[in-house]
Amino acid sequence: MSTTAIVMMVVAMLVIWGGLALAILNLTRSAETPTSREVHRDL
């Protein structure tokens, strides 16, 4: 692979894995367990 392709691959991997890490961090930071009324409100 060329250098440009490797750089683009690394950038894409950082964006994807970074987004996943931020999503997990956001979930753990605001991990409030919903009550049973909140879970079944749309049913």
PDB file of C-alpha atoms in Angstrom:
ATOM      1  CA  MET A   1       0.000   0.000   0.000  1.00  0.00           C
ATOM      2  CA  SER A   2       1.098   3.526  -0.600  1.00  0.00           C
ATOM      3  CA  THR A   3       1.823   6.004   2.161  1.00  0.00           C
ATOM      4  CA  THR A   4      -1.314   7.984   1.369  1.00  0.00           C
ATOM      5  CA  ALA A   5      -3.490   4.899   1.691  1.00  0.00           C
ATOM      6  CA  ILE A   6      -1.936   3.999   5.051  1.00  0.00           C
ATOM      7  CA  VAL A   7      -2.434   7.526   6.379  1.00  0.00           C
ATOM      8  CA  MET A   8      -6.062   7.539   5.273  1.00  0.00           C
ATOM      9  CA  MET A   9      -6.609   4.121   6.853  1.00  0.00           C
ATOM     10  CA  VAL A  10      -5.144   5.300  10.168  1.00  0.00           C
ATOM     11  CA  VAL A  11      -7.273   8.462  10.115  1.00  0.00           C
ATOM     12  CA  ALA A  12     -10.426   6.454   9.410  1.00  0.00           C
ATOM     13  CA  MET A  13      -9.617   3.990  12.190  1.00  0.00           C
ATOM     14  CA  LEU A  14      -9.012   6.825  14.651  1.00  0.00           C
ATOM     15  CA  VAL A  15     -12.344   8.429  13.751  1.00  0.00           C
ATOM     16  CA  ILE A  16     -14.282   5.176  14.133  1.00  0.00           C
ATOM     17  CA  TRP A  17     -12.583   3.929  17.313  1.00  0.00           C
ATOM     18  CA  GLY A  18     -12.519   7.428  18.790  1.00  0.00           C
ATOM     19  CA  GLY A  19     -16.244   7.775  18.217  1.00  0.00           C
ATOM     20  CA  LEU A  20     -16.831   4.417  19.840  1.00  0.00           C
ATOM     21  CA  ALA A  21     -14.699   5.390  22.833  1.00  0.00           C
ATOM     22  CA  LEU A  22     -16.537   8.696  23.223  1.00  0.00           C
ATOM     23  CA  ALA A  23     -19.916   6.955  22.999  1.00  0.00           C
ATOM     24  CA  ILE A  24     -18.916   4.463  25.697  1.00  0.00           C
ATOM     25  CA  LEU A  25     -17.544   7.263  27.864  1.00  0.00           C
ATOM     26  CA  ASN A  26     -20.783   9.195  27.446  1.00  0.00           C
ATOM     27  CA  LEU A  27     -22.846   6.160  28.402  1.00  0.00           C
ATOM     28  CA  THR A  28     -20.793   5.413  31.489  1.00  0.00           C
ATOM     29  CA  ARG A  29     -20.830   9.038  32.595  1.00  0.00           C
ATOM     30  CA  SER A  30     -24.627   9.305  32.458  1.00  0.00           C
ATOM     31  CA  ALA A  31     -25.477   5.743  33.422  1.00  0.00           C
ATOM     32  CA  GLU A  32     -28.776   6.329  35.161  1.00  0.00           C
ATOM     33  CA  THR A  33     -30.845   3.190  35.349  1.00  0.00           C
ATOM     34  CA  PRO A  34     -34.324   3.915  34.005  1.00  0.00           C
ATOM     35  CA  THR A  35     -37.346   3.116  36.105  1.00  0.00           C
ATOM     36  CA  SER A  36     -39.856   0.536  34.938  1.00  0.00           C
ATOM     37  CA  ARG A  37     -42.286   3.322  34.033  1.00  0.00           C
ATOM     38  CA  GLU A  38     -39.717   4.948  31.727  1.00  0.00           C
ATOM     39  CA  VAL A  39     -38.888   1.649  30.062  1.00  0.00           C
ATOM     40  CA  HIS A  40     -42.520   0.790  29.282  1.00  0.00           C
ATOM     41  CA  ARG A  41     -43.762   4.273  28.396  1.00  0.00           C
ATOM     42  CA  ASP A  42     -43.969   3.567  24.650  1.00  0.00           C
ATOM     43  CA  LEU A  43     -45.726   0.238  24.969  1.00  0.00           C
TER      44      LEU A  43
END
